[in-house]
Amino acid sequence: MTIELKNLVKTFGSFAALDGVDLKIEDGELLALLGPSGSGKTTLLRIIAGLDWPDSGGVWFDGENALARGAGERHVGFVFQHYALFRHMTVFENVAFGLRVQPRAIRKDEAAIRARVKELLDLVQLDWLANRYPSQLSGGQRQRIALARALAIAPRILLLDEPFGALDAKVRKELRRWLRTLHEEINVTSVFVTHDQEEALEVANRVVVMDKGKIEQIGTPNEVYDRPATAFVHSFIGESIVLPVNVSDGRVWVGDQALNIKPNGATPGPSQLFVRRHDMQVGPAGSGLRGSVRYVRTFGAIQRADIALAAGDGETLIEIDTPRDRELKQGDVVELQPTRFRIFSA
Ligand code: ATP
């Protein structure tokens, strides 16, 4: 099932939670909506689900106008951050619930319901918990059951709102991997909301980065990480070194030092240079950006160094990650060379 969103606007009072969102989600995608708190992710998901309505714009499922249908008619499965399992029902009955309340005309008989629940519990690898109650499960198990329950009615679309948000870091990581594998198996068009960039990059095949009700960038995890379209995306995804620069005479200046890089079409005048920590490397003499090493610590194959830059007004401290083949030590004077960078207007 494809989902197409056209120029969606949603306001609460005078506040625009969605400010003209256009997005096409392909059949079978696992798409992440990534953005800071309040960027409009949940509002967008609720509109796709039919739990909320836009002020204007369109929502199309396989070319059909979804806004003409209520939530119950859209065949959408939903998993929320807080486990919405029924506490008084066993795991088995929780998963069976959606099947039991289907209209009589399409409801399966008891044997078929039991077979389907068994299949879903196998799919989420928790068949051995069928007779437990939600209070007897771990947080991660509850979310897997919530997912099995959402899948019971064979939804055409699966929507997940911070599904692992309430879990601890280690369980989150396991479940991410698990969700990706599960998605490869079931292949249902899925949209999941997260404010955790690592989660989005690791799980999704495409990432939509949102800020203030607008889409800043749509791309594969590699694209949004390596080729951020805006200063916001660069800062929000991955750590960035940000330096005020001046572009003039076809060169990029930090204070009175010219860097050994080309401005790549950046507009002349004051700008900001964005570089990932591991893309700011210790270069040969003449690289341009001089600094002195203040502090070094080592993690596995890399060393992380605080470098005090001499350029510009006062002293600027930046943090770089470099390979250990050239050992740095406190007091070394180095010249830095960005190997990959972006320049955005200030
Ligand atoms: P979070 O990660 O914190 O859940 P989000 O990106 O999902 O954030 P939304 O929940 O979509 O953001 O909210 C977007 C904006 O719309 C927020 O500023 C929020 O306060 C506002 N908003 C959402 N729902 C309502 C509502 N029912 N009434 C008023 N304002 C609302």
mmCIF file of C-alpha atoms and ligand atoms in Angstrom:
data_model
loop_
_atom_site.group_PDB
_atom_site.id
_atom_site.type_symbol
_atom_site.label_atom_id
_atom_site.label_comp_id
_atom_site.label_asym_id
_atom_site.label_seq_id
_atom_site.Cartn_x
_atom_site.Cartn_y
_atom_site.Cartn_z
ATOM 1 C CA MET A 1 0.000 0.000 0.000
ATOM 2 C CA THR A 2 1.363 3.427 -0.909
ATOM 3 C CA ILE A 3 0.572 6.485 1.203
ATOM 4 C CA GLU A 4 0.593 9.934 -0.308
ATOM 5 C CA LEU A 5 0.315 13.081 1.786
ATOM 6 C CA LYS A 6 -0.318 16.320 -0.061
ATOM 7 C CA ASN A 7 0.195 19.758 1.418
ATOM 8 C CA LEU A 8 -1.085 18.811 4.882
ATOM 9 C CA VAL A 9 -1.786 21.664 7.245
ATOM 10 C CA LYS A 10 -2.927 21.196 10.827
ATOM 11 C CA THR A 11 -3.251 24.027 13.303
ATOM 12 C CA PHE A 12 -4.106 24.080 16.983
ATOM 13 C CA GLY A 13 -5.365 27.614 17.619
ATOM 14 C CA SER A 14 -2.848 29.843 15.900
ATOM 15 C CA PHE A 15 -0.069 27.249 16.118
ATOM 16 C CA ALA A 16 0.786 25.250 12.979
ATOM 17 C CA ALA A 17 1.640 21.697 14.068
ATOM 18 C CA LEU A 18 1.912 20.722 10.372
ATOM 19 C CA ASP A 19 2.816 23.425 7.937
ATOM 20 C CA GLY A 20 2.455 22.062 4.409
ATOM 21 C CA VAL A 21 3.705 18.471 4.457
ATOM 22 C CA ASP A 22 4.158 16.560 1.191
ATOM 23 C CA LEU A 23 5.312 12.964 1.379
ATOM 24 C CA LYS A 24 5.032 9.804 -0.690
ATOM 25 C CA ILE A 25 5.562 6.526 1.142
ATOM 26 C CA GLU A 26 6.203 3.538 -1.087
ATOM 27 C CA ASP A 27 4.626 0.137 -0.737
ATOM 28 C CA GLY A 28 6.431 -2.037 1.824
ATOM 29 C CA GLU A 29 8.649 0.754 3.146
ATOM 30 C CA LEU A 30 9.787 1.061 6.728
ATOM 31 C CA LEU A 31 9.873 4.821 7.074
ATOM 32 C CA ALA A 32 11.011 6.777 10.124
ATOM 33 C CA LEU A 33 9.620 10.184 11.067
ATOM 34 C CA LEU A 34 12.459 11.774 12.988
ATOM 35 C CA GLY A 35 12.475 15.135 14.718
ATOM 36 C CA PRO A 36 12.675 16.919 18.034
ATOM 37 C CA SER A 37 9.795 17.088 20.459
ATOM 38 C CA GLY A 38 6.928 19.143 19.072
ATOM 39 C CA SER A 39 8.011 18.887 15.416
ATOM 40 C CA GLY A 40 4.679 17.367 14.367
ATOM 41 C CA LYS A 41 5.548 13.666 14.043
ATOM 42 C CA THR A 42 2.700 12.321 16.148
ATOM 43 C CA THR A 43 0.210 14.710 14.563
ATOM 44 C CA LEU A 44 1.215 13.370 11.137
ATOM 45 C CA LEU A 45 0.887 9.762 12.287
ATOM 46 C CA ARG A 46 -2.539 10.410 13.828
ATOM 47 C CA ILE A 47 -3.763 11.943 10.583
ATOM 48 C CA ILE A 48 -2.603 8.879 8.621
ATOM 49 C CA ALA A 49 -4.379 6.663 11.151
ATOM 50 C CA GLY A 50 -7.620 8.639 10.969
ATOM 51 C CA LEU A 51 -7.437 9.628 14.645
ATOM 52 C CA ASP A 52 -7.093 13.276 13.683
ATOM 53 C CA TRP A 53 -8.028 15.398 10.652
ATOM 54 C CA PRO A 54 -6.016 18.015 8.773
ATOM 55 C CA ASP A 55 -7.347 21.550 8.227
ATOM 56 C CA SER A 56 -6.421 21.159 4.585
ATOM 57 C CA GLY A 57 -4.507 18.857 2.270
ATOM 58 C CA GLY A 58 -4.967 15.245 1.220
ATOM 59 C CA VAL A 59 -4.181 11.698 2.351
ATOM 60 C CA TRP A 60 -4.247 8.980 -0.293
ATOM 61 C CA PHE A 61 -3.876 5.236 0.239
ATOM 62 C CA ASP A 62 -3.093 3.509 -3.063
ATOM 63 C CA GLY A 63 -4.590 6.509 -4.834
ATOM 64 C CA GLU A 64 -7.813 6.362 -2.802
ATOM 65 C CA ASN A 65 -8.924 9.309 -0.667
ATOM 66 C CA ALA A 66 -8.351 8.101 2.909
ATOM 67 C CA LEU A 67 -9.902 11.228 4.437
ATOM 68 C CA ALA A 68 -13.280 9.988 3.243
ATOM 69 C CA ARG A 69 -12.877 7.056 5.655
ATOM 70 C CA GLY A 70 -12.812 6.886 9.438
ATOM 71 C CA ALA A 71 -10.106 5.176 11.471
ATOM 72 C CA GLY A 72 -12.076 1.919 11.654
ATOM 73 C CA GLU A 73 -12.234 1.652 7.873
ATOM 74 C CA ARG A 74 -8.611 2.351 7.080
ATOM 75 C CA HIS A 75 -7.182 -1.048 8.135
ATOM 76 C CA VAL A 76 -4.325 0.504 10.031
ATOM 77 C CA GLY A 77 -2.454 -1.188 12.887
ATOM 78 C CA PHE A 78 -1.195 1.090 15.657
ATOM 79 C CA VAL A 79 1.482 0.581 18.335
ATOM 80 C CA PHE A 80 1.976 3.298 20.949
ATOM 81 C CA GLN A 81 4.822 4.060 23.306
ATOM 82 C CA HIS A 82 2.835 3.045 26.326
ATOM 83 C CA TYR A 83 1.689 -0.485 26.136
ATOM 84 C CA ALA A 84 -1.986 -0.433 25.548
ATOM 85 C CA LEU A 85 -2.482 -4.096 26.428
ATOM 86 C CA PHE A 86 -5.633 -5.068 28.314
ATOM 87 C CA ARG A 87 -4.497 -5.912 31.812
ATOM 88 C CA HIS A 88 -7.264 -8.372 32.584
ATOM 89 C CA MET A 89 -6.671 -10.455 29.449
ATOM 90 C CA THR A 90 -3.971 -13.018 28.795
ATOM 91 C CA VAL A 91 -1.410 -12.428 26.071
ATOM 92 C CA PHE A 92 -3.349 -14.815 23.860
ATOM 93 C CA GLU A 93 -6.620 -12.940 24.359
ATOM 94 C CA ASN A 94 -4.931 -9.584 23.841
ATOM 95 C CA VAL A 95 -3.700 -10.682 20.429
ATOM 96 C CA ALA A 96 -7.058 -12.306 19.624
ATOM 97 C CA PHE A 97 -9.019 -9.186 20.588
ATOM 98 C CA GLY A 98 -8.999 -7.442 17.204
ATOM 99 C CA LEU A 99 -10.129 -10.648 15.513
ATOM 100 C CA ARG A 100 -12.975 -11.268 17.962
ATOM 101 C CA VAL A 101 -14.471 -7.797 17.534
ATOM 102 C CA GLN A 102 -14.477 -7.849 13.744
ATOM 103 C CA PRO A 103 -17.900 -7.483 12.105
ATOM 104 C CA ARG A 104 -19.717 -10.812 11.984
ATOM 105 C CA ALA A 105 -19.601 -10.950 8.192
ATOM 106 C CA ILE A 106 -15.796 -11.163 8.105
ATOM 107 C CA ARG A 107 -15.107 -12.644 11.556
ATOM 108 C CA LYS A 108 -13.095 -15.873 11.573
ATOM 109 C CA ASP A 109 -14.353 -18.907 13.463
ATOM 110 C CA GLU A 110 -12.754 -19.871 16.790
ATOM 111 C CA ALA A 111 -10.338 -22.412 15.281
ATOM 112 C CA ALA A 112 -9.125 -19.910 12.682
ATOM 113 C CA ILE A 113 -8.717 -17.209 15.356
ATOM 114 C CA ARG A 114 -6.636 -19.552 17.508
ATOM 115 C CA ALA A 115 -4.480 -20.524 14.530
ATOM 116 C CA ARG A 116 -3.909 -16.876 13.604
ATOM 117 C CA VAL A 117 -2.968 -15.896 17.170
ATOM 118 C CA LYS A 118 -0.553 -18.821 17.344
ATOM 119 C CA GLU A 119 0.999 -17.707 14.048
ATOM 120 C CA LEU A 120 1.409 -14.125 15.334
ATOM 121 C CA LEU A 121 2.912 -15.212 18.638
ATOM 122 C CA ASP A 122 5.365 -17.361 16.691
ATOM 123 C CA LEU A 123 6.151 -14.373 14.496
ATOM 124 C CA VAL A 124 7.076 -12.202 17.492
ATOM 125 C CA GLN A 125 8.776 -15.254 19.060
ATOM 126 C CA LEU A 126 6.701 -15.197 22.230
ATOM 127 C CA ASP A 127 4.400 -18.199 21.835
ATOM 128 C CA TRP A 128 5.585 -19.456 25.221
ATOM 129 C CA LEU A 129 3.992 -16.442 26.950
ATOM 130 C CA ALA A 130 0.466 -17.029 25.613
ATOM 131 C CA ASN A 131 -1.110 -17.650 29.017
ATOM 132 C CA ARG A 132 0.560 -14.859 30.939
ATOM 133 C CA TYR A 133 -0.995 -11.522 31.831
ATOM 134 C CA PRO A 134 0.625 -8.217 30.759
ATOM 135 C CA SER A 135 1.842 -7.514 34.310
ATOM 136 C CA GLN A 136 3.930 -10.700 34.082
ATOM 137 C CA LEU A 137 5.864 -9.500 31.012
ATOM 138 C CA SER A 138 8.946 -7.346 30.606
ATOM 139 C CA GLY A 139 8.556 -3.989 28.827
ATOM 140 C CA GLY A 140 10.156 -5.335 25.658
ATOM 141 C CA GLN A 141 7.878 -8.386 25.652
ATOM 142 C CA ARG A 142 4.833 -6.154 26.069
ATOM 143 C CA GLN A 143 5.790 -4.105 23.024
ATOM 144 C CA ARG A 144 6.266 -7.242 20.952
ATOM 145 C CA ILE A 145 2.825 -8.427 22.030
ATOM 146 C CA ALA A 146 1.381 -4.985 21.224
ATOM 147 C CA LEU A 147 2.860 -5.404 17.765
ATOM 148 C CA ALA A 148 1.389 -8.891 17.361
ATOM 149 C CA ARG A 149 -1.962 -7.452 18.386
ATOM 150 C CA ALA A 150 -1.699 -4.640 15.845
ATOM 151 C CA LEU A 151 -0.863 -7.172 13.125
ATOM 152 C CA ALA A 152 -3.756 -9.508 13.995
ATOM 153 C CA ILE A 153 -6.225 -7.856 11.657
ATOM 154 C CA ALA A 154 -3.696 -7.972 8.782
ATOM 155 C CA PRO A 155 -3.446 -4.167 8.552
ATOM 156 C CA ARG A 156 -2.572 -2.551 5.249
ATOM 157 C CA ILE A 157 -0.407 -0.055 7.122
ATOM 158 C CA LEU A 158 1.452 -0.303 10.416
ATOM 159 C CA LEU A 159 2.025 2.864 12.452
ATOM 160 C CA LEU A 160 4.365 2.909 15.430
ATOM 161 C CA ASP A 161 4.645 5.903 17.755
ATOM 162 C CA GLU A 162 7.894 5.782 19.751
ATOM 163 C CA PRO A 163 7.269 2.061 20.217
ATOM 164 C CA PHE A 164 10.457 1.524 22.215
ATOM 165 C CA GLY A 165 10.527 4.927 23.922
ATOM 166 C CA ALA A 166 9.810 3.653 27.405
ATOM 167 C CA LEU A 167 12.402 0.857 27.354
ATOM 168 C CA ASP A 168 15.981 0.885 28.542
ATOM 169 C CA ALA A 169 18.810 1.383 26.061
ATOM 170 C CA LYS A 170 19.868 -2.250 25.734
ATOM 171 C CA VAL A 171 16.343 -3.584 25.142
ATOM 172 C CA ARG A 172 15.681 -0.765 22.685
ATOM 173 C CA LYS A 173 18.682 -1.810 20.674
ATOM 174 C CA GLU A 174 17.619 -5.445 20.556
ATOM 175 C CA LEU A 175 14.086 -4.517 19.548
ATOM 176 C CA ARG A 176 15.292 -2.251 16.764
ATOM 177 C CA ARG A 177 17.101 -5.102 15.133
ATOM 178 C CA TRP A 178 14.152 -7.369 15.755
ATOM 179 C CA LEU A 179 11.708 -4.892 14.170
ATOM 180 C CA ARG A 180 13.839 -4.593 11.044
ATOM 181 C CA THR A 181 13.979 -8.359 10.604
ATOM 182 C CA LEU A 182 10.282 -8.710 11.318
ATOM 183 C CA HIS A 183 9.493 -6.038 8.760
ATOM 184 C CA GLU A 184 11.492 -7.884 6.111
ATOM 185 C CA GLU A 185 9.275 -10.864 6.808
ATOM 186 C CA ILE A 186 5.863 -9.145 6.853
ATOM 187 C CA ASN A 187 6.718 -6.338 4.453
ATOM 188 C CA VAL A 188 3.735 -4.163 5.365
ATOM 189 C CA THR A 189 4.084 -0.420 4.712
ATOM 190 C CA SER A 190 5.207 0.912 8.096
ATOM 191 C CA VAL A 191 5.784 4.370 9.535
ATOM 192 C CA PHE A 192 7.435 4.825 12.864
ATOM 193 C CA VAL A 193 7.949 7.940 14.902
ATOM 194 C CA THR A 194 11.106 8.496 16.877
ATOM 195 C CA HIS A 195 13.148 11.377 18.222
ATOM 196 C CA ASP A 196 16.189 9.089 18.462
ATOM 197 C CA GLN A 197 18.384 9.550 15.399
ATOM 198 C CA GLU A 198 20.332 6.348 15.956
ATOM 199 C CA GLU A 199 17.090 4.392 16.036
ATOM 200 C CA ALA A 200 15.867 5.993 12.814
ATOM 201 C CA LEU A 201 19.157 5.440 10.985
ATOM 202 C CA GLU A 202 19.425 1.856 12.112
ATOM 203 C CA VAL A 203 15.901 0.651 11.450
ATOM 204 C CA ALA A 204 14.384 2.583 8.571
ATOM 205 C CA ASN A 205 15.017 2.307 4.860
ATOM 206 C CA ARG A 206 14.129 6.009 4.523
ATOM 207 C CA VAL A 207 14.132 8.783 7.065
ATOM 208 C CA VAL A 208 11.972 11.907 7.072
ATOM 209 C CA VAL A 209 13.520 14.631 9.209
ATOM 210 C CA MET A 210 10.963 17.101 10.578
ATOM 211 C CA ASP A 211 11.229 20.399 12.397
ATOM 212 C CA LYS A 212 8.498 22.880 13.321
ATOM 213 C CA GLY A 213 5.793 21.155 11.294
ATOM 214 C CA LYS A 214 7.833 20.981 8.101
ATOM 215 C CA ILE A 215 9.908 18.338 6.377
ATOM 216 C CA GLU A 216 13.571 19.334 6.329
ATOM 217 C CA GLN A 217 14.847 16.331 4.372
ATOM 218 C CA ILE A 218 13.762 12.949 3.063
ATOM 219 C CA GLY A 219 16.431 10.386 2.296
ATOM 220 C CA THR A 220 18.068 7.072 3.044
ATOM 221 C CA PRO A 221 19.922 6.887 6.363
ATOM 222 C CA ASN A 222 23.175 7.405 4.446
ATOM 223 C CA GLU A 223 21.879 10.437 2.599
ATOM 224 C CA VAL A 224 20.607 12.274 5.659
ATOM 225 C CA TYR A 225 23.781 11.480 7.581
ATOM 226 C CA ASP A 226 26.347 12.136 4.854
ATOM 227 C CA ARG A 227 24.563 14.798 2.842
ATOM 228 C CA PRO A 228 22.371 16.788 5.231
ATOM 229 C CA ALA A 229 20.276 19.256 3.260
ATOM 230 C CA THR A 230 20.089 21.919 5.965
ATOM 231 C CA ALA A 231 21.978 23.181 8.988
ATOM 232 C CA PHE A 232 19.189 21.795 11.173
ATOM 233 C CA VAL A 233 19.578 18.251 9.776
ATOM 234 C CA HIS A 234 23.346 18.399 10.146
ATOM 235 C CA SER A 235 23.088 19.355 13.804
ATOM 236 C CA PHE A 236 20.197 17.066 14.651
ATOM 237 C CA ILE A 237 21.672 13.930 13.091
ATOM 238 C CA GLY A 238 25.077 13.031 14.427
ATOM 239 C CA GLU A 239 27.421 15.333 16.257
ATOM 240 C CA SER A 240 28.652 18.322 14.317
ATOM 241 C CA ILE A 241 31.518 20.740 14.677
ATOM 242 C CA VAL A 242 30.108 24.137 13.703
ATOM 243 C CA LEU A 243 32.477 26.993 12.927
ATOM 244 C CA PRO A 244 31.652 30.519 11.793
ATOM 245 C CA VAL A 245 33.451 31.074 8.492
ATOM 246 C CA ASN A 246 33.680 33.678 5.818
ATOM 247 C CA VAL A 247 33.562 32.711 2.150
ATOM 248 C CA SER A 248 35.509 35.099 -0.028
ATOM 249 C CA ASP A 249 37.844 35.003 -3.057
ATOM 250 C CA GLY A 250 36.878 31.370 -3.636
ATOM 251 C CA ARG A 251 38.256 30.413 -0.227
ATOM 252 C CA VAL A 252 36.853 29.564 3.178
ATOM 253 C CA TRP A 253 38.230 31.561 6.085
ATOM 254 C CA VAL A 254 38.130 30.915 9.791
ATOM 255 C CA GLY A 255 39.220 34.273 11.166
ATOM 256 C CA ASP A 256 42.440 35.073 9.324
ATOM 257 C CA GLN A 257 43.234 31.466 8.386
ATOM 258 C CA ALA A 258 42.210 30.116 4.979
ATOM 259 C CA LEU A 259 41.215 26.446 4.998
ATOM 260 C CA ASN A 260 42.495 24.018 2.417
ATOM 261 C CA ILE A 261 39.013 23.367 1.031
ATOM 262 C CA LYS A 262 36.924 24.714 -1.841
ATOM 263 C CA PRO A 263 33.689 26.532 -0.963
ATOM 264 C CA ASN A 264 31.674 24.175 -3.238
ATOM 265 C CA GLY A 265 29.433 26.927 -4.520
ATOM 266 C CA ALA A 266 28.685 28.450 -1.104
ATOM 267 C CA THR A 267 27.452 32.046 -1.273
ATOM 268 C CA PRO A 268 30.201 34.576 -0.485
ATOM 269 C CA GLY A 269 29.907 36.199 2.938
ATOM 270 C CA PRO A 270 29.488 34.952 6.496
ATOM 271 C CA SER A 271 28.477 31.300 6.729
ATOM 272 C CA GLN A 272 28.745 28.294 8.975
ATOM 273 C CA LEU A 273 30.980 25.324 8.312
ATOM 274 C CA PHE A 274 29.594 21.956 9.504
ATOM 275 C CA VAL A 275 31.907 18.987 9.868
ATOM 276 C CA ARG A 276 31.413 15.595 11.534
ATOM 277 C CA ARG A 277 33.865 14.873 14.312
ATOM 278 C CA HIS A 278 35.458 12.029 12.347
ATOM 279 C CA ASP A 279 35.663 14.127 9.180
ATOM 280 C CA MET A 280 37.910 16.765 10.753
ATOM 281 C CA GLN A 281 41.279 15.135 10.331
ATOM 282 C CA VAL A 282 44.802 16.061 11.289
ATOM 283 C CA GLY A 283 46.238 17.121 7.942
ATOM 284 C CA PRO A 284 49.661 17.918 6.567
ATOM 285 C CA ALA A 285 51.296 21.295 7.169
ATOM 286 C CA GLY A 286 49.426 23.873 5.102
ATOM 287 C CA SER A 287 45.957 22.419 5.825
ATOM 288 C CA GLY A 288 45.143 25.791 7.225
ATOM 289 C CA LEU A 289 43.307 25.436 10.506
ATOM 290 C CA ARG A 290 45.831 25.540 13.293
ATOM 291 C CA GLY A 291 45.150 24.418 16.813
ATOM 292 C CA SER A 292 46.737 22.849 19.813
ATOM 293 C CA VAL A 293 45.784 19.597 21.468
ATOM 294 C CA ARG A 294 44.307 20.108 24.920
ATOM 295 C CA TYR A 295 43.213 16.652 25.902
ATOM 296 C CA VAL A 296 43.181 13.155 24.352
ATOM 297 C CA ARG A 297 41.264 10.016 25.267
ATOM 298 C CA THR A 298 41.207 6.758 23.403
ATOM 299 C CA PHE A 299 38.296 4.457 22.560
ATOM 300 C CA GLY A 300 39.206 1.314 20.641
ATOM 301 C CA ALA A 301 40.467 2.293 17.218
ATOM 302 C CA ILE A 302 40.009 6.050 17.592
ATOM 303 C CA GLN A 303 41.324 8.832 19.699
ATOM 304 C CA ARG A 304 39.094 11.745 20.632
ATOM 305 C CA ALA A 305 40.931 15.009 21.054
ATOM 306 C CA ASP A 306 39.942 18.445 22.273
ATOM 307 C CA ILE A 307 41.615 20.973 20.028
ATOM 308 C CA ALA A 308 41.863 24.669 20.839
ATOM 309 C CA LEU A 309 41.708 26.622 17.595
ATOM 310 C CA ALA A 310 43.802 29.724 17.368
ATOM 311 C CA ALA A 311 41.727 31.339 14.622
ATOM 312 C CA GLY A 312 38.938 33.849 15.064
ATOM 313 C CA ASP A 313 38.080 35.879 18.121
ATOM 314 C CA GLY A 314 39.234 34.260 21.308
ATOM 315 C CA GLU A 315 39.719 30.531 21.600
ATOM 316 C CA THR A 316 37.372 27.925 20.160
ATOM 317 C CA LEU A 317 37.457 24.388 21.482
ATOM 318 C CA ILE A 318 36.396 21.559 19.165
ATOM 319 C CA GLU A 319 36.329 17.804 19.563
ATOM 320 C CA ILE A 320 37.653 15.554 16.795
ATOM 321 C CA ASP A 321 37.891 11.777 16.314
ATOM 322 C CA THR A 322 40.992 10.560 14.531
ATOM 323 C CA PRO A 323 42.565 7.162 13.904
ATOM 324 C CA ARG A 324 45.278 6.090 16.287
ATOM 325 C CA ASP A 325 47.938 5.602 13.640
ATOM 326 C CA ARG A 326 49.114 9.109 14.390
ATOM 327 C CA GLU A 327 49.120 9.383 18.173
ATOM 328 C CA LEU A 328 48.241 12.822 19.481
ATOM 329 C CA LYS A 329 49.351 14.166 22.813
ATOM 330 C CA GLN A 330 48.584 17.188 24.901
ATOM 331 C CA GLY A 331 50.412 20.291 23.660
ATOM 332 C CA ASP A 332 50.872 19.077 20.043
ATOM 333 C CA VAL A 333 50.292 21.774 17.484
ATOM 334 C CA VAL A 334 48.265 20.418 14.562
ATOM 335 C CA GLU A 335 46.707 21.620 11.336
ATOM 336 C CA LEU A 336 43.227 20.376 10.578
ATOM 337 C CA GLN A 337 41.648 19.443 7.283
ATOM 338 C CA PRO A 338 37.909 18.751 6.866
ATOM 339 C CA THR A 339 37.623 15.675 4.605
ATOM 340 C CA ARG A 340 33.864 16.090 4.221
ATOM 341 C CA PHE A 341 31.915 19.200 5.113
ATOM 342 C CA ARG A 342 28.893 21.387 4.357
ATOM 343 C CA ILE A 343 28.650 25.151 4.331
ATOM 344 C CA PHE A 344 25.287 26.733 5.167
ATOM 345 C CA SER A 345 24.520 30.441 5.210
ATOM 346 C CA ALA A 346 24.670 31.909 8.675
HETATM 347 P P1 ATP B 1 6.898 14.477 20.685
HETATM 348 O O1 ATP B 1 8.158 13.831 20.197
HETATM 349 O O2 ATP B 1 7.119 15.350 21.888
HETATM 350 O O3 ATP B 1 5.737 13.562 20.798
HETATM 351 P P2 ATP B 1 5.905 15.389 18.110
HETATM 352 O O4 ATP B 1 6.911 15.740 17.083
HETATM 353 O O5 ATP B 1 5.225 14.079 17.980
HETATM 354 O O6 ATP B 1 6.512 15.580 19.549
HETATM 355 P P3 ATP B 1 3.261 16.494 18.023
HETATM 356 O O7 ATP B 1 2.730 15.666 19.137
HETATM 357 O O8 ATP B 1 2.839 16.167 16.650
HETATM 358 O O9 ATP B 1 4.845 16.568 18.075
HETATM 359 O O10 ATP B 1 2.880 18.011 18.341
HETATM 360 C C1 ATP B 1 3.229 19.074 17.469
HETATM 361 C C2 ATP B 1 2.826 20.371 18.115
HETATM 362 O O11 ATP B 1 1.402 20.479 18.151
HETATM 363 C C3 ATP B 1 3.303 20.507 19.552
HETATM 364 O O12 ATP B 1 3.761 21.818 19.765
HETATM 365 C C4 ATP B 1 2.063 20.230 20.379
HETATM 366 O O13 ATP B 1 2.087 20.962 21.591
HETATM 367 C C5 ATP B 1 0.945 20.694 19.473
HETATM 368 N N1 ATP B 1 -0.262 19.883 19.685
HETATM 369 C C6 ATP B 1 -0.411 18.571 19.434
HETATM 370 N N2 ATP B 1 -1.660 18.144 19.735
HETATM 371 C C7 ATP B 1 -2.312 19.232 20.226
HETATM 372 C C8 ATP B 1 -3.650 19.468 20.713
HETATM 373 N N3 ATP B 1 -4.555 18.486 20.745
HETATM 374 N N4 ATP B 1 -3.953 20.713 21.114
HETATM 375 C C9 ATP B 1 -3.054 21.719 21.063
HETATM 376 N N5 ATP B 1 -1.798 21.569 20.596
HETATM 377 C C10 ATP B 1 -1.423 20.352 20.201
#
